[in-house]
Amino acid sequence: MSSESDRSTRGTIVAHYGIAVAVRFDDGTQRRVDVRRNSGHLVGDRVELDPRGLTSQPATGVLSRRDKHGRIHSIASNLDVLGVVLAVRPQAPIGFLDRAIVAARSAGIDPILIVNKADLAESSQLFEQTVADYGRCGRVFLVGARSGDGLDPLREFFSQEHRGVFIGTSGVGKSSLLNAICPDIDLQVGELNAATGLGRHVTTTATLHRLPDGGELVDTPGFRDFGPVEVSPGDLARHFPGFEQALEEPCRFNDCSHRSEPGCSVLQAVGDGLIAESKHAAYCQLLAELDEIERENRGY
Ligand SMILES: Nc1nc2c(ncn2[C@@H]2O[C@H](COP(=O)(O)OP(=O)(O)O)[C@@H](O)[C@H]2O)c(=O)[nH]1
Ligand SMILES: [Mg+2]
């Protein structure tokens, strides 16, 4: 049992404004707490407030991305679901889904795949294809944010106390989806702005919202695509979608990069037609990008 004072000093960060955060305390109150810029606090963090300031508890499920300058930004913490949103229009760039799944898995977050815009003609085909290619990586949903079709299974999924965030190419319908399954989102933001005393036009990097049926979603207004993920080249294969079965059989070399080494289980599976050559090429491409980043980080 936590005492009354614990409940007014412990809480969860529900919004981040750069130099301040909003905390939802366990007693239900919401309040602004000023923090240093780049304090490292994240939306989703469990925190404790004492006279010295705000302390975040160690977190899991931290989703990070790399910006176009190669800098790593963490988006939110204590996530257990990454909702990758896809649509027939606009299509995701090549390799996007692989990168997203690797990013999720390497952070200990389970990916789910959401095909939006069910009303568009080719959507069921994209759904079938996604199930065939990625169905082993996580659940696949076919939804229409605009029509409301297929949203109940998604609501029910999140209601099992999942905390997720949607990512996807700009225009696939992430905001529409968030509004559809969290209809009082504007109200929540309004209450938050009132509680923090920050105006309506202040920019947040992220906000955490409770869903009517249970579960939570993080909204990240500025966050769209993301570059190569923060994962070591050695871990890439372990998390790469489609390699799971092949890697159950160890390669001849422990440090096999699965590019061209003899006795490689992945190449064997490619030869046997169990892994598509295009899939292996996508892996090699991502591996090359990660190698490049490692080289840059080492300064040569
Ligand atoms: N046809 C169709 N269009 C949709 C659907 N959901 C969203 N859109 C449209 O797709 C566009 C981008 O939506 P938005 O939510 O802003 O995407 P975001 O950039 O991923 O946040 C808007 O014009 C939406 O109206 C849908 O289910 N069907
Ligand atoms: Mg949007």
mmCIF file of C-alpha atoms and ligand atoms in Angstrom:
data_model
loop_
_atom_site.group_PDB
_atom_site.id
_atom_site.type_symbol
_atom_site.label_atom_id
_atom_site.label_comp_id
_atom_site.label_asym_id
_atom_site.label_seq_id
_atom_site.Cartn_x
_atom_site.Cartn_y
_atom_site.Cartn_z
ATOM 1 C CA MET A 1 0.000 0.000 0.000
ATOM 2 C CA SER A 2 1.329 3.421 -0.861
ATOM 3 C CA SER A 3 0.677 6.251 1.564
ATOM 4 C CA GLU A 4 -1.230 9.402 0.734
ATOM 5 C CA SER A 5 2.009 11.375 0.479
ATOM 6 C CA ASP A 6 3.479 8.835 -1.953
ATOM 7 C CA ARG A 7 0.443 9.302 -4.125
ATOM 8 C CA SER A 8 0.988 13.038 -4.364
ATOM 9 C CA THR A 9 4.735 12.804 -5.075
ATOM 10 C CA ARG A 10 4.825 9.822 -7.423
ATOM 11 C CA GLY A 11 3.422 9.829 -10.904
ATOM 12 C CA THR A 12 3.944 9.501 -14.620
ATOM 13 C CA ILE A 13 5.180 12.075 -17.116
ATOM 14 C CA VAL A 14 2.313 12.699 -19.529
ATOM 15 C CA ALA A 15 3.724 15.574 -21.589
ATOM 16 C CA HIS A 16 7.099 17.051 -22.385
ATOM 17 C CA TYR A 17 7.656 20.710 -23.279
ATOM 18 C CA GLY A 18 11.450 20.812 -23.405
ATOM 19 C CA ILE A 19 11.982 22.912 -20.258
ATOM 20 C CA ALA A 20 8.987 21.542 -18.376
ATOM 21 C CA VAL A 21 7.046 18.328 -18.122
ATOM 22 C CA ALA A 22 3.503 17.584 -17.024
ATOM 23 C CA VAL A 23 3.181 14.916 -14.371
ATOM 24 C CA ARG A 24 0.016 12.964 -13.639
ATOM 25 C CA PHE A 25 0.411 12.125 -9.980
ATOM 26 C CA ASP A 26 -0.990 8.911 -8.585
ATOM 27 C CA ASP A 27 -3.621 10.886 -6.637
ATOM 28 C CA GLY A 28 -5.065 12.009 -9.985
ATOM 29 C CA THR A 29 -3.772 15.571 -10.019
ATOM 30 C CA GLN A 30 -1.781 16.907 -12.960
ATOM 31 C CA ARG A 31 0.851 19.535 -12.611
ATOM 32 C CA ARG A 32 3.721 21.163 -14.444
ATOM 33 C CA VAL A 33 7.233 20.525 -13.177
ATOM 34 C CA ASP A 34 10.109 22.563 -14.576
ATOM 35 C CA VAL A 35 13.168 20.602 -15.684
ATOM 36 C CA ARG A 36 16.499 21.424 -17.259
ATOM 37 C CA ARG A 37 16.662 21.338 -21.038
ATOM 38 C CA ASN A 38 17.868 17.899 -22.173
ATOM 39 C CA SER A 39 17.144 16.585 -18.681
ATOM 40 C CA GLY A 40 16.642 13.111 -20.097
ATOM 41 C CA HIS A 41 13.103 12.801 -18.718
ATOM 42 C CA LEU A 42 10.731 11.068 -21.109
ATOM 43 C CA VAL A 43 7.003 10.893 -21.528
ATOM 44 C CA GLY A 44 6.023 7.604 -19.923
ATOM 45 C CA ASP A 45 8.655 7.775 -17.178
ATOM 46 C CA ARG A 46 7.601 6.871 -13.660
ATOM 47 C CA VAL A 47 8.823 9.755 -11.513
ATOM 48 C CA GLU A 48 9.176 10.927 -7.956
ATOM 49 C CA LEU A 49 9.139 14.585 -6.985
ATOM 50 C CA ASP A 50 11.013 15.763 -3.915
ATOM 51 C CA PRO A 51 12.463 19.136 -2.900
ATOM 52 C CA ARG A 52 15.577 18.477 -4.998
ATOM 53 C CA GLY A 53 13.533 17.973 -8.131
ATOM 54 C CA LEU A 54 12.160 15.253 -10.337
ATOM 55 C CA THR A 55 13.751 11.816 -10.522
ATOM 56 C CA SER A 56 12.841 9.283 -13.195
ATOM 57 C CA GLN A 57 12.853 5.631 -12.366
ATOM 58 C CA PRO A 58 14.765 3.309 -14.689
ATOM 59 C CA ALA A 59 12.561 2.574 -17.690
ATOM 60 C CA THR A 60 12.116 -0.180 -20.217
ATOM 61 C CA GLY A 61 10.575 -0.008 -23.677
ATOM 62 C CA VAL A 62 12.331 3.199 -24.693
ATOM 63 C CA LEU A 63 11.808 3.908 -28.382
ATOM 64 C CA SER A 64 14.602 5.858 -30.027
ATOM 65 C CA ARG A 65 15.160 7.213 -33.460
ATOM 66 C CA ARG A 66 18.075 8.725 -35.298
ATOM 67 C CA ASP A 67 17.515 12.078 -36.988
ATOM 68 C CA LYS A 68 18.994 13.107 -40.318
ATOM 69 C CA HIS A 69 22.087 14.429 -38.523
ATOM 70 C CA GLY A 70 22.648 11.041 -36.929
ATOM 71 C CA ARG A 71 21.649 12.179 -33.449
ATOM 72 C CA ILE A 72 19.637 9.784 -31.341
ATOM 73 C CA HIS A 73 16.391 10.956 -29.769
ATOM 74 C CA SER A 74 14.283 8.977 -27.370
ATOM 75 C CA ILE A 75 10.580 9.396 -27.925
ATOM 76 C CA ALA A 76 8.862 7.828 -24.946
ATOM 77 C CA SER A 77 9.418 5.187 -22.309
ATOM 78 C CA ASN A 78 7.718 2.174 -20.802
ATOM 79 C CA LEU A 79 6.125 1.365 -24.134
ATOM 80 C CA ASP A 80 5.196 -2.213 -24.838
ATOM 81 C CA VAL A 81 3.660 -1.769 -28.287
ATOM 82 C CA LEU A 82 4.818 -0.087 -31.467
ATOM 83 C CA GLY A 83 1.954 0.361 -33.921
ATOM 84 C CA VAL A 84 3.403 0.562 -37.405
ATOM 85 C CA VAL A 85 0.782 2.199 -39.605
ATOM 86 C CA LEU A 86 0.721 1.377 -43.311
ATOM 87 C CA ALA A 87 -1.500 2.407 -46.196
ATOM 88 C CA VAL A 88 -1.640 1.804 -49.916
ATOM 89 C CA ARG A 89 -1.268 5.577 -50.311
ATOM 90 C CA PRO A 90 1.216 6.900 -49.363
ATOM 91 C CA GLN A 91 3.313 3.771 -49.474
ATOM 92 C CA ALA A 92 6.073 3.306 -46.913
ATOM 93 C CA PRO A 93 9.582 3.747 -48.288
ATOM 94 C CA ILE A 94 11.422 0.520 -49.043
ATOM 95 C CA GLY A 95 12.802 -1.016 -45.883
ATOM 96 C CA PHE A 96 10.641 1.082 -43.557
ATOM 97 C CA LEU A 97 8.774 -1.841 -42.066
ATOM 98 C CA ASP A 98 11.963 -3.834 -41.495
ATOM 99 C CA ARG A 99 13.601 -0.881 -39.773
ATOM 100 C CA ALA A 100 10.558 -0.244 -37.613
ATOM 101 C CA ILE A 101 10.383 -3.877 -36.503
ATOM 102 C CA VAL A 102 14.099 -3.977 -35.718
ATOM 103 C CA ALA A 103 13.773 -0.710 -33.756
ATOM 104 C CA ALA A 104 10.871 -2.105 -31.751
ATOM 105 C CA ARG A 105 12.362 -5.499 -31.025
ATOM 106 C CA SER A 106 15.769 -4.143 -30.060
ATOM 107 C CA ALA A 107 13.998 -1.904 -27.520
ATOM 108 C CA GLY A 108 11.994 -4.841 -26.163
ATOM 109 C CA ILE A 109 8.753 -3.499 -27.657
ATOM 110 C CA ASP A 110 6.295 -5.694 -29.563
ATOM 111 C CA PRO A 111 5.391 -4.476 -33.026
ATOM 112 C CA ILE A 112 1.858 -4.602 -34.371
ATOM 113 C CA LEU A 113 1.044 -3.735 -37.961
ATOM 114 C CA ILE A 114 -1.941 -1.593 -38.830
ATOM 115 C CA VAL A 115 -3.096 -1.312 -42.431
ATOM 116 C CA ASN A 116 -5.216 1.853 -42.539
ATOM 117 C CA LYS A 117 -7.593 3.206 -45.208
ATOM 118 C CA ALA A 118 -9.583 -0.024 -45.534
ATOM 119 C CA ASP A 119 -11.953 1.851 -47.854
ATOM 120 C CA LEU A 120 -9.311 2.093 -50.592
ATOM 121 C CA ALA A 121 -9.522 -0.674 -53.159
ATOM 122 C CA GLU A 122 -6.078 -2.253 -52.830
ATOM 123 C CA SER A 123 -6.060 -2.247 -49.012
ATOM 124 C CA SER A 124 -7.205 -5.820 -48.533
ATOM 125 C CA GLN A 125 -4.411 -6.917 -50.839
ATOM 126 C CA LEU A 126 -1.870 -4.966 -48.788
ATOM 127 C CA PHE A 127 -3.336 -6.524 -45.656
ATOM 128 C CA GLU A 128 -3.013 -10.084 -47.044
ATOM 129 C CA GLN A 129 0.529 -9.393 -48.187
ATOM 130 C CA THR A 130 1.483 -7.937 -44.800
ATOM 131 C CA VAL A 131 0.043 -10.967 -43.012
ATOM 132 C CA ALA A 132 1.990 -13.291 -45.322
ATOM 133 C CA ASP A 133 5.289 -11.405 -45.022
ATOM 134 C CA TYR A 134 5.159 -10.131 -41.431
ATOM 135 C CA GLY A 135 2.391 -12.055 -39.668
ATOM 136 C CA ARG A 136 4.969 -13.839 -37.524
ATOM 137 C CA CYS A 137 6.282 -10.532 -36.194
ATOM 138 C CA GLY A 138 3.058 -9.386 -34.616
ATOM 139 C CA ARG A 139 -0.676 -8.986 -35.065
ATOM 140 C CA VAL A 140 -1.868 -7.355 -38.251
ATOM 141 C CA PHE A 141 -5.000 -5.152 -38.229
ATOM 142 C CA LEU A 142 -7.001 -3.813 -41.166
ATOM 143 C CA VAL A 143 -8.751 -0.588 -40.180
ATOM 144 C CA GLY A 144 -10.397 2.500 -41.587
ATOM 145 C CA ALA A 145 -9.763 5.511 -39.401
ATOM 146 C CA ARG A 146 -12.218 7.500 -41.501
ATOM 147 C CA SER A 147 -15.070 4.976 -41.668
ATOM 148 C CA GLY A 148 -14.432 3.437 -38.253
ATOM 149 C CA ASP A 149 -14.204 -0.048 -39.758
ATOM 150 C CA GLY A 150 -12.099 -2.564 -37.887
ATOM 151 C CA LEU A 151 -11.312 -0.259 -34.961
ATOM 152 C CA ASP A 152 -12.923 -2.412 -32.261
ATOM 153 C CA PRO A 153 -10.278 -5.167 -32.348
ATOM 154 C CA LEU A 154 -7.607 -2.469 -32.073
ATOM 155 C CA ARG A 155 -9.388 -0.812 -29.125
ATOM 156 C CA GLU A 156 -9.759 -4.179 -27.470
ATOM 157 C CA PHE A 157 -6.084 -4.943 -28.006
ATOM 158 C CA PHE A 158 -4.967 -1.715 -26.329
ATOM 159 C CA SER A 159 -7.497 -2.135 -23.533
ATOM 160 C CA GLN A 160 -5.336 -4.965 -22.180
ATOM 161 C CA GLU A 161 -3.271 -2.202 -20.567
ATOM 162 C CA HIS A 162 -0.917 -1.775 -23.470
ATOM 163 C CA ARG A 163 0.957 1.455 -23.928
ATOM 164 C CA GLY A 164 1.764 2.170 -27.547
ATOM 165 C CA VAL A 165 2.793 4.723 -30.107
ATOM 166 C CA PHE A 166 1.964 4.917 -33.804
ATOM 167 C CA ILE A 167 4.647 5.443 -36.359
ATOM 168 C CA GLY A 168 4.452 5.529 -40.119
ATOM 169 C CA THR A 169 5.051 7.652 -43.156
ATOM 170 C CA SER A 170 3.424 11.067 -43.127
ATOM 171 C CA GLY A 171 -0.096 10.795 -44.535
ATOM 172 C CA VAL A 172 -0.874 7.170 -43.684
ATOM 173 C CA GLY A 173 -3.371 8.305 -41.058
ATOM 174 C CA LYS A 174 -1.656 8.177 -37.676
ATOM 175 C CA SER A 175 -3.379 11.313 -36.377
ATOM 176 C CA SER A 176 -6.740 10.190 -37.771
ATOM 177 C CA LEU A 177 -6.316 6.839 -36.056
ATOM 178 C CA LEU A 178 -5.362 8.410 -32.751
ATOM 179 C CA ASN A 179 -8.407 10.671 -32.900
ATOM 180 C CA ALA A 180 -10.656 7.758 -33.818
ATOM 181 C CA ILE A 181 -9.675 5.554 -30.903
ATOM 182 C CA CYS A 182 -9.073 8.388 -28.456
ATOM 183 C CA PRO A 183 -11.958 10.753 -29.232
ATOM 184 C CA ASP A 184 -11.443 12.945 -26.158
ATOM 185 C CA ILE A 185 -7.809 13.621 -26.978
ATOM 186 C CA ASP A 186 -8.388 17.364 -27.455
ATOM 187 C CA LEU A 187 -10.161 17.466 -24.118
ATOM 188 C CA GLN A 188 -7.250 15.707 -22.427
ATOM 189 C CA VAL A 189 -4.800 18.152 -23.990
ATOM 190 C CA GLY A 190 -7.021 21.067 -22.888
ATOM 191 C CA GLU A 191 -7.086 19.826 -19.289
ATOM 192 C CA LEU A 192 -3.353 19.375 -19.397
ATOM 193 C CA ASN A 193 -2.791 22.899 -20.669
ATOM 194 C CA ALA A 194 -5.042 24.265 -17.950
ATOM 195 C CA ALA A 195 -3.280 22.230 -15.265
ATOM 196 C CA THR A 196 0.195 23.250 -16.389
ATOM 197 C CA GLY A 197 -0.656 26.871 -17.046
ATOM 198 C CA LEU A 198 1.012 26.544 -20.405
ATOM 199 C CA GLY A 199 -0.855 28.034 -23.318
ATOM 200 C CA ARG A 200 -2.615 26.127 -26.023
ATOM 201 C CA HIS A 201 0.109 26.897 -28.526
ATOM 202 C CA VAL A 202 3.048 25.543 -26.611
ATOM 203 C CA THR A 203 4.750 22.743 -28.491
ATOM 204 C CA THR A 204 5.023 19.361 -26.941
ATOM 205 C CA THR A 205 7.441 16.705 -28.059
ATOM 206 C CA ALA A 206 5.060 14.011 -26.883
ATOM 207 C CA THR A 207 1.896 13.500 -24.855
ATOM 208 C CA LEU A 208 0.475 10.393 -23.213
ATOM 209 C CA HIS A 209 -3.262 9.729 -23.465
ATOM 210 C CA ARG A 210 -5.590 7.303 -21.746
ATOM 211 C CA LEU A 211 -7.975 5.453 -24.031
ATOM 212 C CA PRO A 212 -11.653 5.200 -23.083
ATOM 213 C CA ASP A 213 -11.588 1.383 -22.941
ATOM 214 C CA GLY A 214 -8.180 1.168 -21.253
ATOM 215 C CA GLY A 215 -4.626 1.310 -22.425
ATOM 216 C CA GLU A 216 -2.617 4.344 -23.421
ATOM 217 C CA LEU A 217 -1.255 5.948 -26.559
ATOM 218 C CA VAL A 218 1.599 8.377 -26.956
ATOM 219 C CA ASP A 219 1.150 11.174 -29.485
ATOM 220 C CA THR A 220 4.322 12.534 -31.031
ATOM 221 C CA PRO A 221 3.339 15.483 -33.210
ATOM 222 C CA GLY A 222 6.683 16.099 -34.887
ATOM 223 C CA PHE A 223 7.722 12.525 -35.363
ATOM 224 C CA ARG A 224 7.313 10.926 -38.745
ATOM 225 C CA ASP A 225 9.822 8.670 -40.377
ATOM 226 C CA PHE A 226 12.963 7.543 -38.714
ATOM 227 C CA GLY A 227 16.421 6.767 -39.992
ATOM 228 C CA PRO A 228 18.490 3.706 -39.276
ATOM 229 C CA VAL A 229 17.793 2.463 -35.828
ATOM 230 C CA GLU A 230 20.039 2.345 -32.846
ATOM 231 C CA VAL A 231 21.132 -1.268 -32.966
ATOM 232 C CA SER A 232 24.559 -2.804 -33.249
ATOM 233 C CA PRO A 233 25.294 -4.560 -36.540
ATOM 234 C CA GLY A 234 25.640 -7.778 -34.561
ATOM 235 C CA ASP A 235 22.127 -7.481 -33.138
ATOM 236 C CA LEU A 236 20.532 -6.590 -36.454
ATOM 237 C CA ALA A 237 20.161 -10.138 -37.739
ATOM 238 C CA ARG A 238 18.717 -11.315 -34.433
ATOM 239 C CA HIS A 239 15.894 -8.778 -34.743
ATOM 240 C CA PHE A 240 15.474 -8.790 -38.518
ATOM 241 C CA PRO A 241 11.960 -9.871 -39.530
ATOM 242 C CA GLY A 242 11.987 -13.170 -41.394
ATOM 243 C CA PHE A 243 15.353 -14.438 -40.155
ATOM 244 C CA GLU A 244 13.983 -15.999 -36.955
ATOM 245 C CA GLN A 245 13.659 -19.569 -38.163
ATOM 246 C CA ALA A 246 16.922 -19.668 -40.106
ATOM 247 C CA LEU A 247 18.871 -18.436 -37.086
ATOM 248 C CA GLU A 248 17.619 -21.268 -34.919
ATOM 249 C CA GLU A 249 20.374 -23.190 -36.705
ATOM 250 C CA PRO A 250 23.761 -21.700 -35.713
ATOM 251 C CA CYS A 251 26.073 -20.480 -38.472
ATOM 252 C CA ARG A 252 29.551 -21.966 -38.816
ATOM 253 C CA PHE A 253 31.115 -18.740 -37.508
ATOM 254 C CA ASN A 254 29.915 -17.098 -34.280
ATOM 255 C CA ASP A 255 30.462 -13.649 -35.678
ATOM 256 C CA CYS A 256 28.809 -14.429 -39.013
ATOM 257 C CA SER A 257 27.447 -11.251 -40.589
ATOM 258 C CA HIS A 258 25.147 -13.298 -42.861
ATOM 259 C CA ARG A 259 26.440 -11.421 -45.894
ATOM 260 C CA SER A 260 28.548 -13.981 -47.704
ATOM 261 C CA GLU A 261 30.269 -16.251 -45.165
ATOM 262 C CA PRO A 262 30.439 -20.007 -45.786
ATOM 263 C CA GLY A 263 28.213 -22.155 -43.588
ATOM 264 C CA CYS A 264 25.765 -19.314 -42.976
ATOM 265 C CA SER A 265 22.261 -20.417 -41.952
ATOM 266 C CA VAL A 266 20.634 -17.336 -43.432
ATOM 267 C CA LEU A 267 22.295 -17.840 -46.839
ATOM 268 C CA GLN A 268 21.313 -21.486 -46.679
ATOM 269 C CA ALA A 269 17.682 -20.422 -46.158
ATOM 270 C CA VAL A 270 17.985 -17.991 -49.081
ATOM 271 C CA GLY A 271 19.326 -20.837 -51.233
ATOM 272 C CA ASP A 272 16.453 -23.064 -50.130
ATOM 273 C CA GLY A 273 13.934 -20.372 -51.056
ATOM 274 C CA LEU A 274 12.821 -19.878 -47.433
ATOM 275 C CA ILE A 275 14.063 -16.297 -47.329
ATOM 276 C CA ALA A 276 13.483 -14.109 -50.399
ATOM 277 C CA GLU A 277 16.609 -12.710 -52.011
ATOM 278 C CA SER A 278 15.058 -9.240 -51.815
ATOM 279 C CA LYS A 279 14.704 -9.735 -48.060
ATOM 280 C CA HIS A 280 18.360 -10.633 -47.743
ATOM 281 C CA ALA A 281 19.297 -7.637 -49.894
ATOM 282 C CA ALA A 282 17.251 -5.377 -47.586
ATOM 283 C CA TYR A 283 19.128 -6.799 -44.617
ATOM 284 C CA CYS A 284 22.513 -6.191 -46.300
ATOM 285 C CA GLN A 285 21.463 -2.625 -47.085
ATOM 286 C CA LEU A 286 20.520 -1.897 -43.469
ATOM 287 C CA LEU A 287 23.698 -3.587 -42.260
ATOM 288 C CA ALA A 288 25.759 -1.369 -44.550
ATOM 289 C CA GLU A 289 24.016 1.720 -43.133
ATOM 290 C CA LEU A 290 24.757 0.622 -39.576
ATOM 291 C CA ASP A 291 28.387 -0.126 -40.454
ATOM 292 C CA GLU A 292 28.652 3.351 -41.940
ATOM 293 C CA ILE A 293 27.272 4.932 -38.754
ATOM 294 C CA GLU A 294 29.678 2.916 -36.602
ATOM 295 C CA ARG A 295 32.576 4.106 -38.760
ATOM 296 C CA GLU A 296 31.441 7.722 -38.446
ATOM 297 C CA ASN A 297 31.087 7.368 -34.690
ATOM 298 C CA ARG A 298 34.603 6.016 -34.461
ATOM 299 C CA GLY A 299 35.763 8.971 -36.509
ATOM 300 C CA TYR A 300 37.208 7.359 -39.609
HETATM 301 N N1 LIG B 1 -9.405 7.120 -47.624
HETATM 302 C C1 LIG B 1 -9.010 7.242 -46.358
HETATM 303 N N2 LIG B 1 -8.277 8.299 -45.995
HETATM 304 C C2 LIG B 1 -7.885 8.403 -44.703
HETATM 305 C C3 LIG B 1 -8.229 7.427 -43.731
HETATM 306 N N3 LIG B 1 -7.669 7.797 -42.560
HETATM 307 C C4 LIG B 1 -7.033 8.961 -42.786
HETATM 308 N N4 LIG B 1 -7.159 9.342 -44.074
HETATM 309 C C5 LIG B 1 -6.669 10.559 -44.724
HETATM 310 O O1 LIG B 1 -5.259 10.519 -44.886
HETATM 311 C C6 LIG B 1 -4.701 11.833 -44.761
HETATM 312 C C7 LIG B 1 -3.588 11.844 -43.731
HETATM 313 O O2 LIG B 1 -4.134 11.563 -42.469
HETATM 314 P P1 LIG B 1 -3.358 11.942 -41.119
HETATM 315 O O3 LIG B 1 -4.128 11.368 -39.989
HETATM 316 O O4 LIG B 1 -3.071 13.394 -41.048
HETATM 317 O O5 LIG B 1 -1.983 11.145 -41.330
HETATM 318 P P2 LIG B 1 -0.603 11.230 -40.524
HETATM 319 O O6 LIG B 1 0.301 12.145 -41.276
HETATM 320 O O7 LIG B 1 -0.071 9.827 -40.538
HETATM 321 O O8 LIG B 1 -0.912 11.704 -39.137
HETATM 322 C C8 LIG B 1 -5.858 12.758 -44.404
HETATM 323 O O9 LIG B 1 -6.295 13.403 -45.551
HETATM 324 C C9 LIG B 1 -6.900 11.795 -43.864
HETATM 325 O O10 LIG B 1 -8.206 12.282 -44.015
HETATM 326 C C10 LIG B 1 -9.024 6.303 -44.148
HETATM 327 O O11 LIG B 1 -9.378 5.415 -43.384
HETATM 328 N N5 LIG B 1 -9.364 6.260 -45.457
HETATM 329 MG MG MG B 2 -0.201 13.317 -38.060
#
